[in-house]
Amino acid sequence: MISQKWAKLIKSLHLKKFRKAEQLFFVEGEKAVMEVLASGWPVKALFGTADFLGRHPDAAIAAELAHPCTASELEQVGTFTSNNAAIAVVELPHYAPFAEQNGDWVLVLDQINDPGNLGTIIRIADWYGIGHILCSTDTVDAFNPKVIASAKGSFLRVKLHYQPLAEVLGKVRQPVFGAYLGGESVHQLQLASSGGFIVLGNEANGISNELEPLISRRITIPAFGDAESLNVGIACAVIVDNLQRLSSTE
């Protein structure tokens, strides 16, 4: 069973202030838990159903502490309405400050608030081989349980750096592309070289005024219908796909 102490701790990790204080977060669901156990990230505790532990006998070895529990207990302490597998309590990673690497594409997120959007963007970065995401300090926390669930294990391979964006972008050497409703079409861009920074703005307000002077090129996804805008996760996928394709043919 999950002890009262651990249940209280896991419930507290739903909130950013307690994740920061404890330097822990949690992962739930069979696939994501198995990925984190295989990753080498320090797992402080593993709670799994008898079925999960029976099918994955080596899982307990990768955690400092492992206990069987019921699906009902997992659902009470986690965020999933249905979880018949496991929850892992994991140490927060600590990344070095972001350093620009020539030729790399980097996503830059300016005040992205929705956890589902951030999780989707992390998965897109992983799919297209983007290893680093720069986030404004007021972007939603990468280890929010809803972000982790939406990222589907990609959070293990993509590093998120929370730093003042104007300070970082003011020093970079590569082009800074900003996603706007008006600008150069992503279908027809001419790229001088591979790599650069792709800035995506807040879901409601777009890229902040502070960053506008640092944008080298305004880019847009041409509309063929009458929708007012695209979800930021969808826009990210379209832009990244086009820039990766164009840069690979240069």
Coordinates of N, CA and C in Angstrom, one line a residue:
M1 N 0.8 -1.2 0.0 CA 0.0 0.0 0.0 C 0.9 1.3 0.0
I2 N 0.3 2.4 -0.3 CA 1.0 3.7 -0.3 C 0.8 4.2 1.1
S3 N 1.9 4.4 1.8 CA 1.7 4.9 3.2 C 1.2 6.3 3.2
Q4 N 0.7 6.8 4.4 CA 0.2 8.1 4.5 C 1.2 9.2 4.2
K5 N 2.5 8.9 4.6 CA 3.6 9.8 4.4 C 3.8 10.0 2.9
W6 N 3.9 8.9 2.1 CA 4.1 9.0 0.7 C 2.9 9.6 -0.1
A7 N 1.7 9.2 0.4 CA 0.5 9.7 -0.2 C 0.4 11.2 -0.1
K8 N 0.8 11.7 1.1 CA 0.8 13.2 1.3 C 1.8 13.9 0.4
L9 N 3.0 13.2 0.3 CA 4.1 13.8 -0.5 C 3.7 13.9 -2.0
I10 N 3.2 12.7 -2.5 CA 2.8 12.7 -3.9 C 1.7 13.7 -4.2
K11 N 0.7 13.9 -3.3 CA -0.3 14.9 -3.6 C 0.3 16.3 -3.5
S12 N 1.3 16.5 -2.7 CA 1.9 17.8 -2.6 C 2.6 18.2 -3.9
L13 N 3.1 17.1 -4.6 CA 3.9 17.4 -5.9 C 3.0 17.8 -7.0
H14 N 1.7 17.9 -6.8 CA 0.8 18.4 -7.9 C 1.1 19.9 -8.0
L15 N 1.7 20.5 -7.0 CA 1.9 22.0 -7.0 C 3.4 22.3 -7.2
K16 N 3.7 23.3 -8.0 CA 5.1 23.7 -8.3 C 5.9 24.0 -7.1
K17 N 5.3 24.7 -6.1 CA 6.1 25.1 -4.9 C 6.6 24.0 -4.1
F18 N 5.9 22.9 -4.1 CA 6.3 21.7 -3.4 C 7.3 20.9 -4.2
R19 N 7.1 20.8 -5.5 CA 8.1 20.2 -6.4 C 9.4 20.9 -6.2
K20 N 9.4 22.2 -6.2 CA 10.7 22.9 -6.0 C 11.3 22.7 -4.6
A21 N 10.4 22.7 -3.6 CA 10.9 22.5 -2.2 C 11.5 21.1 -2.0
E22 N 10.8 20.1 -2.6 CA 11.2 18.7 -2.4 C 12.2 18.2 -3.4
Q23 N 12.3 19.0 -4.5 CA 13.2 18.6 -5.7 C 12.8 17.3 -6.3
L24 N 11.5 17.1 -6.3 CA 10.9 15.8 -6.8 C 9.7 16.1 -7.7
F25 N 9.4 15.2 -8.6 CA 8.1 15.2 -9.4 C 7.7 13.8 -9.5
F26 N 6.5 13.6 -10.1 CA 6.0 12.2 -10.3 C 5.6 11.9 -11.7
V27 N 5.7 10.6 -12.1 CA 5.3 10.2 -13.4 C 4.3 9.0 -13.2
E28 N 3.3 9.0 -14.0 CA 2.3 8.0 -13.8 C 1.9 7.3 -15.1
G29 N 1.4 6.1 -15.0 CA 1.1 5.3 -16.2 C 2.2 4.4 -16.6
E30 N 1.8 3.2 -17.1 CA 2.8 2.1 -17.4 C 4.0 2.6 -18.3
K31 N 3.6 3.1 -19.5 CA 4.6 3.4 -20.5 C 5.6 4.5 -20.0
A32 N 5.1 5.6 -19.4 CA 6.0 6.6 -18.9 C 6.8 6.2 -17.8
V33 N 6.2 5.4 -16.9 CA 7.0 4.9 -15.7 C 8.1 4.0 -16.2
M34 N 7.9 3.1 -17.1 CA 8.9 2.2 -17.6 C 10.0 3.0 -18.3
E35 N 9.6 4.1 -19.1 CA 10.6 4.9 -19.7 C 11.5 5.6 -18.7
V36 N 11.0 6.1 -17.7 CA 11.8 6.8 -16.7 C 12.7 5.8 -15.9
L37 N 12.2 4.6 -15.6 CA 13.0 3.6 -15.0 C 14.2 3.2 -15.8
A38 N 14.0 3.2 -17.1 CA 15.0 2.8 -18.1 C 16.0 3.9 -18.4
S39 N 15.6 5.1 -18.0 CA 16.4 6.3 -18.4 C 17.7 6.5 -17.6
G40 N 17.7 6.0 -16.4 CA 18.8 6.2 -15.4 C 18.5 7.4 -14.5
W41 N 17.4 8.1 -14.7 CA 17.1 9.2 -13.8 C 16.8 8.6 -12.4
P42 N 17.3 9.3 -11.4 CA 17.1 8.7 -10.0 C 15.6 8.7 -9.6
V43 N 15.1 7.5 -9.4 CA 13.7 7.2 -8.9 C 13.7 6.9 -7.4
K44 N 13.1 7.8 -6.7 CA 13.1 7.7 -5.2 C 12.2 6.6 -4.7
A45 N 11.0 6.5 -5.4 CA 10.0 5.5 -5.0 C 9.2 5.1 -6.2
L46 N 8.8 3.8 -6.1 CA 7.9 3.2 -7.2 C 6.8 2.6 -6.5
F47 N 5.6 2.9 -6.9 CA 4.4 2.2 -6.4 C 3.6 1.6 -7.6
G48 N 3.4 0.3 -7.5 CA 2.8 -0.4 -8.7 C 1.8 -1.4 -8.2
T49 N 0.9 -1.7 -9.1 CA -0.1 -2.8 -8.8 C 0.6 -4.1 -8.9
A50 N 0.0 -5.1 -8.4 CA 0.6 -6.5 -8.4 C 0.8 -6.9 -9.9
D51 N -0.2 -6.6 -10.7 CA -0.1 -6.9 -12.1 C 1.1 -6.3 -12.8
F52 N 1.3 -5.0 -12.5 CA 2.4 -4.2 -13.1 C 3.8 -4.8 -12.6
L53 N 3.9 -5.0 -11.3 CA 5.2 -5.5 -10.7 C 5.4 -7.0 -11.2
G54 N 4.3 -7.7 -11.4 CA 4.5 -9.1 -11.9 C 5.0 -9.2 -13.3
R55 N 4.5 -8.2 -14.1 CA 4.9 -8.2 -15.5 C 6.3 -7.6 -15.7
H56 N 6.7 -6.8 -14.8 CA 8.0 -6.0 -14.9 C 8.8 -6.3 -13.6
P57 N 9.3 -7.5 -13.4 CA 9.9 -7.8 -12.1 C 11.2 -7.0 -11.9
D58 N 11.8 -6.5 -12.9 CA 13.1 -5.7 -12.7 C 12.8 -4.3 -12.4
A59 N 11.5 -3.8 -12.5 CA 11.2 -2.4 -12.3 C 11.6 -2.0 -10.9
A60 N 11.4 -2.8 -9.9 CA 11.7 -2.4 -8.5 C 13.2 -2.2 -8.3
I61 N 14.0 -2.9 -9.1 CA 15.5 -2.7 -8.9 C 15.9 -1.3 -9.2
A62 N 15.3 -0.7 -10.2 CA 15.7 0.7 -10.6 C 15.3 1.8 -9.7
A63 N 14.5 1.5 -8.6 CA 14.0 2.5 -7.7 C 14.6 2.2 -6.3
E64 N 14.8 3.3 -5.6 CA 15.3 3.2 -4.2 C 14.4 2.5 -3.3
L65 N 13.1 2.7 -3.5 CA 12.0 2.1 -2.7 C 10.9 1.6 -3.7
A66 N 10.4 0.4 -3.4 CA 9.3 -0.1 -4.3 C 8.3 -0.8 -3.4
H67 N 7.0 -0.5 -3.7 CA 5.9 -1.1 -2.9 C 4.7 -1.4 -3.8
P68 N 4.1 -2.5 -3.5 CA 2.9 -2.8 -4.3 C 1.7 -2.0 -3.7
C69 N 0.7 -1.7 -4.6 CA -0.4 -1.0 -4.1 C -1.6 -1.3 -5.1
T70 N -2.7 -0.7 -4.8 CA -3.9 -1.0 -5.7 C -4.1 0.2 -6.7
A71 N -4.8 -0.1 -7.7 CA -5.1 0.9 -8.7 C -5.9 2.1 -8.1
S72 N -6.7 1.8 -7.1 CA -7.5 2.8 -6.4 C -6.6 3.8 -5.7
E73 N -5.5 3.2 -5.1 CA -4.6 4.1 -4.4 C -3.8 5.0 -5.4
L74 N -3.4 4.5 -6.5 CA -2.8 5.3 -7.5 C -3.6 6.4 -8.0
E75 N -4.9 6.1 -8.2 CA -5.8 7.1 -8.7 C -6.1 8.2 -7.7
Q76 N -6.0 7.8 -6.4 CA -6.3 8.8 -5.3 C -5.1 9.8 -5.2
V77 N -3.9 9.4 -5.4 CA -2.8 10.3 -5.2 C -2.3 11.0 -6.5
G78 N -2.6 10.4 -7.7 CA -2.2 10.9 -8.9 C -3.2 11.8 -9.6
T79 N -3.1 12.0 -10.9 CA -4.0 12.9 -11.7 C -4.8 12.1 -12.6
F80 N -4.4 10.8 -12.9 CA -5.2 10.0 -13.9 C -6.5 9.5 -13.2
T81 N -7.5 9.5 -14.0 CA -8.8 9.0 -13.5 C -8.8 7.4 -13.5
S82 N -7.9 6.9 -14.3 CA -7.7 5.4 -14.4 C -6.2 5.1 -14.5
N83 N -5.7 4.4 -13.5 CA -4.3 4.0 -13.5 C -4.1 2.7 -12.8
N84 N -4.0 1.6 -13.6 CA -3.9 0.3 -13.0 C -2.4 -0.2 -13.1
A85 N -1.5 0.7 -13.2 CA -0.1 0.3 -13.4 C 0.8 0.9 -12.3
A86 N 1.2 2.1 -12.4 CA 2.3 2.6 -11.4 C 2.4 4.1 -11.4
I87 N 3.0 4.6 -10.3 CA 3.5 5.9 -10.2 C 5.0 5.9 -9.7
A88 N 5.8 6.7 -10.3 CA 7.2 6.8 -9.9 C 7.5 8.2 -9.4
V89 N 8.1 8.3 -8.2 CA 8.5 9.6 -7.7 C 10.0 9.8 -8.1
V90 N 10.3 10.9 -8.8 CA 11.6 11.0 -9.4 C 12.3 12.3 -9.0
E91 N 13.6 12.3 -8.9 CA 14.4 13.6 -8.6 C 14.3 14.5 -9.8
L92 N 14.1 15.8 -9.5 CA 14.2 16.8 -10.6 C 15.6 16.9 -11.2
P93 N 15.7 17.0 -12.5 CA 17.0 17.1 -13.1 C 17.5 18.5 -13.0
H94 N 18.8 18.7 -13.1 CA 19.4 20.1 -13.0 C 20.3 20.2 -14.3
Y95 N 19.9 21.2 -15.2 CA 20.6 21.4 -16.4 C 21.5 22.6 -16.3
A96 N 22.5 22.6 -17.0 CA 23.4 23.8 -17.1 C 22.7 24.8 -17.9
P97 N 23.0 26.1 -17.7 CA 22.4 27.2 -18.4 C 22.5 27.0 -19.9
F98 N 21.6 27.4 -20.7 CA 21.6 27.2 -22.1 C 22.8 27.8 -22.8
A99 N 23.4 27.1 -23.7 CA 24.5 27.6 -24.5 C 24.2 27.3 -26.0
E100 N 24.3 28.3 -26.8 CA 24.0 28.2 -28.2 C 25.0 27.3 -28.9
Q101 N 24.5 26.4 -29.7 CA 25.3 25.6 -30.6 C 25.0 25.8 -32.0
N102 N 26.0 26.2 -32.8 CA 25.8 26.6 -34.2 C 25.2 25.4 -35.0
G103 N 24.2 25.7 -35.8 CA 23.5 24.7 -36.6 C 22.3 24.0 -35.9
D104 N 22.1 24.3 -34.6 CA 21.0 23.6 -33.9 C 19.7 24.5 -34.0
W105 N 18.6 23.9 -34.1 CA 17.3 24.6 -34.0 C 16.9 24.5 -32.5
V106 N 16.4 25.6 -32.0 CA 16.0 25.8 -30.6 C 14.6 26.4 -30.6
L107 N 13.7 25.8 -29.8 CA 12.4 26.4 -29.6 C 12.5 27.4 -28.5
V108 N 11.8 28.5 -28.6 CA 11.7 29.5 -27.6 C 10.3 29.8 -27.2
L109 N 9.9 29.6 -26.0 CA 8.5 29.7 -25.6 C 8.3 30.9 -24.7
D110 N 7.5 31.8 -25.1 CA 7.2 33.1 -24.5 C 5.9 33.1 -23.8
Q111 N 5.9 32.8 -22.5 CA 4.6 32.8 -21.7 C 3.6 31.8 -22.2
I112 N 4.1 30.6 -22.4 CA 3.1 29.5 -22.7 C 2.5 29.0 -21.4
N113 N 1.2 29.1 -21.3 CA 0.5 28.8 -20.0 C -0.1 27.5 -19.9
D114 N -0.5 26.9 -21.0 CA -1.3 25.6 -21.0 C -0.4 24.4 -20.9
P115 N -0.6 23.6 -19.8 CA 0.3 22.4 -19.7 C 0.2 21.4 -20.8
G116 N -1.0 21.3 -21.4 CA -1.1 20.4 -22.5 C -0.4 20.9 -23.7
N117 N -0.4 22.2 -24.0 CA 0.4 22.8 -25.1 C 1.9 22.5 -24.9
L118 N 2.3 22.7 -23.7 CA 3.8 22.6 -23.4 C 4.2 21.1 -23.6
G119 N 3.4 20.2 -23.1 CA 3.7 18.8 -23.3 C 3.7 18.4 -24.8
T120 N 2.8 18.9 -25.5 CA 2.8 18.6 -27.0 C 4.0 19.2 -27.7
I121 N 4.4 20.4 -27.3 CA 5.6 21.0 -27.9 C 6.9 20.2 -27.5
I122 N 6.9 19.7 -26.3 CA 8.1 18.9 -26.0 C 8.1 17.6 -26.8
R123 N 7.0 17.0 -27.1 CA 6.9 15.8 -28.0 C 7.4 16.2 -29.4
I124 N 6.9 17.3 -29.9 CA 7.3 17.8 -31.2 C 8.8 18.0 -31.3
A125 N 9.4 18.6 -30.3 CA 10.8 18.8 -30.3 C 11.5 17.5 -30.3
D126 N 11.1 16.5 -29.6 CA 11.7 15.2 -29.5 C 11.6 14.5 -30.9
W127 N 10.4 14.6 -31.5 CA 10.2 14.0 -32.8 C 11.1 14.6 -33.9
Y128 N 11.4 15.9 -33.9 CA 12.2 16.6 -34.9 C 13.6 16.7 -34.4
G129 N 14.0 16.1 -33.4 CA 15.4 16.1 -33.0 C 15.9 17.4 -32.4
I130 N 15.0 18.2 -31.8 CA 15.4 19.4 -31.1 C 15.6 19.1 -29.7
G131 N 16.8 19.3 -29.2 CA 17.2 18.9 -27.9 C 17.0 19.9 -26.8
H132 N 16.8 21.2 -27.1 CA 16.7 22.3 -26.1 C 15.5 23.2 -26.4
I133 N 14.8 23.5 -25.3 CA 13.7 24.5 -25.4 C 14.0 25.6 -24.4
L134 N 14.0 26.8 -24.8 CA 14.2 28.0 -24.0 C 12.8 28.5 -23.5
C135 N 12.6 28.6 -22.2 CA 11.3 29.1 -21.7 C 11.4 30.4 -21.0
S136 N 10.4 31.2 -21.1 CA 10.4 32.4 -20.3 C 10.1 31.9 -18.8
T137 N 10.5 32.7 -17.9 CA 10.4 32.3 -16.5 C 8.9 32.1 -16.1
D138 N 8.0 32.7 -16.8 CA 6.6 32.6 -16.5 C 5.8 31.6 -17.4
T139 N 6.6 30.8 -18.1 CA 6.0 29.6 -18.9 C 5.7 28.5 -17.8
V140 N 4.6 27.8 -18.1 CA 4.2 26.7 -17.2 C 5.4 25.7 -16.9
D141 N 5.4 25.2 -15.7 CA 6.5 24.4 -15.2 C 6.5 23.0 -16.0
A142 N 7.7 22.7 -16.5 CA 7.9 21.5 -17.3 C 7.5 20.2 -16.6
F143 N 7.5 20.2 -15.2 CA 7.3 19.0 -14.4 C 5.9 19.0 -13.8
N144 N 5.1 19.9 -14.2 CA 3.6 19.9 -13.9 C 3.1 18.5 -14.4
P145 N 2.3 17.8 -13.5 CA 1.9 16.5 -13.9 C 1.2 16.4 -15.3
K146 N 0.4 17.5 -15.6 CA -0.3 17.5 -16.9 C 0.7 17.6 -18.1
V147 N 1.8 18.3 -17.9 CA 2.9 18.5 -18.9 C 3.5 17.1 -19.1
I148 N 3.9 16.5 -18.0 CA 4.5 15.1 -18.0 C 3.7 14.1 -18.8
A149 N 2.4 14.1 -18.4 CA 1.4 13.2 -19.1 C 1.3 13.5 -20.6
S150 N 1.3 14.7 -20.9 CA 1.1 15.1 -22.3 C 2.4 14.9 -23.1
A151 N 3.6 15.0 -22.5 CA 4.9 14.8 -23.2 C 5.2 13.4 -23.5
K152 N 4.5 12.4 -22.8 CA 4.7 11.0 -23.2 C 6.1 10.5 -23.2
G153 N 6.9 10.9 -22.2 CA 8.3 10.4 -22.1 C 9.3 11.3 -22.8
S154 N 8.9 12.2 -23.7 CA 9.8 13.0 -24.4 C 10.5 14.0 -23.4
F155 N 10.0 14.2 -22.3 CA 10.6 15.1 -21.3 C 12.0 14.5 -20.9
L156 N 12.2 13.3 -21.1 CA 13.5 12.6 -20.7 C 14.6 13.0 -21.7
R157 N 14.2 13.4 -22.9 CA 15.2 13.6 -23.9 C 15.3 15.1 -24.4
V158 N 14.4 16.0 -23.9 CA 14.5 17.4 -24.3 C 14.7 18.2 -23.1
K159 N 15.7 19.0 -23.1 CA 16.1 19.9 -21.9 C 15.3 21.2 -22.0
L160 N 14.7 21.6 -20.9 CA 14.0 22.9 -20.9 C 14.7 23.8 -20.0
H161 N 15.0 25.0 -20.5 CA 15.8 26.0 -19.7 C 14.9 27.2 -19.4
Y162 N 14.7 27.5 -18.2 CA 13.9 28.7 -17.8 C 14.8 29.9 -17.5
Q163 N 14.9 30.8 -18.4 CA 15.8 31.9 -18.3 C 15.2 33.2 -18.9
P164 N 15.6 34.4 -18.5 CA 15.1 35.6 -19.1 C 15.4 35.6 -20.6
L165 N 14.3 35.6 -21.5 CA 14.5 35.4 -22.9 C 15.2 36.5 -23.6
A166 N 14.9 37.7 -23.2 CA 15.5 38.9 -23.8 C 17.0 38.9 -23.6
E167 N 17.4 38.5 -22.4 CA 18.8 38.4 -22.1 C 19.6 37.4 -22.9
V168 N 18.9 36.2 -23.1 CA 19.6 35.2 -23.9 C 19.5 35.5 -25.4
L169 N 18.4 35.9 -26.0 CA 18.3 36.2 -27.4 C 19.1 37.4 -27.8
G170 N 19.3 38.3 -26.9 CA 20.2 39.5 -27.2 C 21.6 39.2 -27.5
K171 N 22.0 37.9 -27.2 CA 23.4 37.5 -27.3 C 23.7 36.5 -28.4
V172 N 22.6 35.9 -29.0 CA 22.8 34.8 -29.9 C 23.3 35.3 -31.3
R173 N 23.9 34.4 -32.0 CA 24.5 34.7 -33.3 C 23.6 34.2 -34.5
Q174 N 22.8 33.2 -34.2 CA 22.0 32.7 -35.3 C 20.6 33.4 -35.4
P175 N 19.9 33.3 -36.5 CA 18.7 34.0 -36.7 C 17.6 33.7 -35.7
V176 N 16.8 34.6 -35.4 CA 15.7 34.4 -34.5 C 14.4 34.6 -35.3
F177 N 13.7 33.5 -35.4 CA 12.4 33.5 -36.2 C 11.2 33.6 -35.2
G178 N 10.4 34.6 -35.5 CA 9.2 34.8 -34.6 C 7.9 34.4 -35.3
A179 N 7.1 33.6 -34.7 CA 5.8 33.2 -35.3 C 4.7 34.3 -35.1
Y180 N 4.3 34.9 -36.2 CA 3.3 35.9 -36.2 C 2.1 35.6 -37.1
L181 N 1.0 36.3 -37.0 CA -0.1 36.2 -38.0 C 0.3 36.7 -39.3
G182 N 1.2 37.6 -39.4 CA 1.7 38.2 -40.6 C 3.2 38.1 -40.7
G183 N 3.8 37.7 -41.9 CA 5.2 37.6 -42.0 C 5.5 36.7 -43.3
E184 N 6.7 36.3 -43.4 CA 7.1 35.5 -44.5 C 6.5 34.1 -44.4
S185 N 6.0 33.6 -45.5 CA 5.4 32.2 -45.4 C 6.4 31.2 -45.1
V186 N 6.1 30.3 -44.2 CA 7.0 29.2 -43.9 C 7.1 28.2 -45.1
H187 N 6.3 28.3 -46.0 CA 6.4 27.4 -47.2 C 7.4 27.9 -48.2
Q188 N 7.8 29.2 -48.1 CA 8.6 29.8 -49.2 C 9.9 30.4 -48.6
L189 N 10.2 30.1 -47.4 CA 11.4 30.8 -46.8 C 12.7 30.4 -47.5
Q190 N 13.6 31.3 -47.6 CA 14.9 31.0 -48.1 C 15.9 31.1 -46.9
L191 N 16.6 30.0 -46.6 CA 17.4 29.9 -45.4 C 18.9 30.0 -45.8
A192 N 19.6 30.9 -45.2 CA 21.0 31.1 -45.5 C 21.8 29.9 -44.9
S193 N 21.3 29.3 -43.8 CA 22.0 28.2 -43.1 C 21.1 27.5 -42.3
S194 N 21.5 26.3 -41.8 CA 20.6 25.5 -40.9 C 20.8 26.0 -39.5
G195 N 19.7 26.0 -38.7 CA 19.7 26.3 -37.3 C 19.2 27.7 -37.0
G196 N 18.8 27.9 -35.8 CA 18.3 29.2 -35.3 C 17.3 29.0 -34.2
F197 N 16.6 30.1 -33.9 CA 15.7 30.1 -32.8 C 14.3 30.4 -33.3
I198 N 13.3 29.6 -32.8 CA 12.0 29.7 -33.2 C 11.1 30.1 -32.0
V199 N 10.7 31.4 -32.1 CA 9.9 32.0 -30.9 C 8.4 31.8 -31.1
L200 N 7.8 31.2 -30.1 CA 6.3 31.0 -30.1 C 5.8 31.8 -28.9
G201 N 4.7 32.6 -29.2 CA 4.2 33.5 -28.2 C 3.1 32.9 -27.4
N202 N 2.6 33.6 -26.4 CA 1.5 33.3 -25.5 C 0.3 33.0 -26.3
E203 N -0.5 32.0 -25.8 CA -1.7 31.5 -26.6 C -2.7 32.6 -26.9
A204 N -2.8 33.6 -26.0 CA -3.8 34.7 -26.3 C -3.2 36.0 -26.8
N205 N -1.9 36.3 -26.4 CA -1.4 37.6 -26.8 C -0.2 37.6 -27.7
G206 N 0.3 36.4 -28.1 CA 1.4 36.3 -29.0 C 2.7 36.6 -28.3
I207 N 3.7 37.0 -29.2 CA 5.1 37.3 -28.7 C 5.1 38.6 -28.0
S208 N 5.7 38.7 -26.8 CA 5.7 39.9 -26.0 C 6.4 41.1 -26.7
N209 N 6.0 42.3 -26.3 CA 6.7 43.5 -26.9 C 8.2 43.5 -26.6
E210 N 8.6 43.0 -25.5 CA 10.0 43.0 -25.1 C 10.8 42.2 -26.1
L211 N 10.3 41.2 -26.7 CA 11.1 40.3 -27.6 C 11.1 40.8 -29.0
E212 N 10.1 41.6 -29.4 CA 9.9 42.0 -30.8 C 11.2 42.6 -31.4
P213 N 12.0 43.4 -30.7 CA 13.2 44.0 -31.4 C 14.3 42.9 -31.6
L214 N 14.1 41.8 -31.0 CA 15.1 40.7 -31.1 C 14.8 39.7 -32.2
I215 N 13.6 39.8 -32.8 CA 13.2 38.9 -33.9 C 13.9 39.3 -35.2
S216 N 14.7 38.4 -35.8 CA 15.3 38.6 -37.0 C 14.3 38.6 -38.2
R217 N 13.4 37.5 -38.2 CA 12.5 37.3 -39.3 C 11.2 36.9 -38.7
R218 N 10.1 37.6 -39.2 CA 8.8 37.3 -38.8 C 8.3 36.2 -39.8
I219 N 7.8 35.2 -39.3 CA 7.3 34.1 -40.2 C 5.8 33.8 -39.8
T220 N 5.1 33.2 -40.8 CA 3.7 32.9 -40.6 C 3.3 31.6 -41.3
I221 N 2.2 31.0 -40.9 CA 1.7 29.8 -41.6 C 0.5 30.3 -42.4
P222 N 0.6 30.3 -43.7 CA -0.5 30.8 -44.6 C -1.8 30.1 -44.3
A223 N -2.9 30.9 -44.2 CA -4.2 30.4 -43.9 C -5.0 30.2 -45.3
F224 N -5.7 29.2 -45.4 CA -6.5 28.9 -46.6 C -8.0 29.0 -46.3
G225 N -8.3 29.2 -45.0 CA -9.7 29.3 -44.6 C -9.9 30.5 -43.7
D226 N -10.9 30.4 -42.8 CA -11.3 31.6 -42.1 C -11.1 31.5 -40.6
A227 N -10.3 30.5 -40.1 CA -10.0 30.4 -38.7 C -9.2 31.6 -38.2
E228 N -9.5 32.0 -37.0 CA -8.8 33.2 -36.5 C -7.3 32.9 -36.2
S229 N -7.0 31.7 -35.7 CA -5.6 31.4 -35.3 C -5.5 29.9 -35.2
L230 N -4.3 29.4 -35.0 CA -4.0 28.0 -34.7 C -3.6 27.8 -33.3
N231 N -3.9 26.6 -32.7 CA -3.3 26.2 -31.4 C -1.8 26.3 -31.5
V232 N -1.2 26.7 -30.4 CA 0.3 26.9 -30.5 C 1.0 25.6 -30.7
G233 N 0.5 24.5 -30.2 CA 1.2 23.2 -30.4 C 1.1 22.8 -31.9
I234 N 0.0 23.0 -32.5 CA -0.2 22.7 -34.0 C 0.7 23.7 -34.8
A235 N 0.7 24.9 -34.4 CA 1.6 25.9 -35.1 C 3.0 25.5 -35.0
C236 N 3.4 25.1 -33.8 CA 4.8 24.6 -33.6 C 5.2 23.5 -34.6
A237 N 4.3 22.5 -34.7 CA 4.6 21.4 -35.5 C 4.8 21.8 -37.0
V238 N 3.9 22.6 -37.5 CA 3.9 23.1 -38.9 C 5.2 23.9 -39.2
I239 N 5.5 24.8 -38.3 CA 6.7 25.6 -38.4 C 8.0 24.8 -38.4
V240 N 8.1 23.9 -37.4 CA 9.3 23.1 -37.2 C 9.5 22.2 -38.4
D241 N 8.4 21.6 -38.9 CA 8.4 20.6 -40.0 C 9.0 21.4 -41.2
N242 N 8.5 22.6 -41.5 CA 8.9 23.3 -42.7 C 10.4 23.7 -42.5
L243 N 10.8 24.3 -41.4 CA 12.2 24.7 -41.2 C 13.1 23.6 -41.3
Q244 N 12.8 22.4 -40.7 CA 13.7 21.3 -40.8 C 13.8 20.8 -42.2
R245 N 12.7 20.7 -42.9 CA 12.7 20.3 -44.3 C 13.5 21.2 -45.2
L246 N 13.3 22.5 -45.0 CA 14.0 23.5 -45.8 C 15.5 23.5 -45.5
S247 N 15.9 23.4 -44.2 CA 17.3 23.4 -43.9 C 18.0 22.2 -44.3
S248 N 17.3 21.0 -44.4 CA 17.9 19.8 -44.8 C 18.2 19.8 -46.3
T249 N 17.5 20.7 -47.1 CA 17.7 20.7 -48.5 C 18.7 21.8 -49.0
E250 N 19.2 22.6 -48.0 CA 20.1 23.7 -48.3 C 21.5 23.1 -48.7

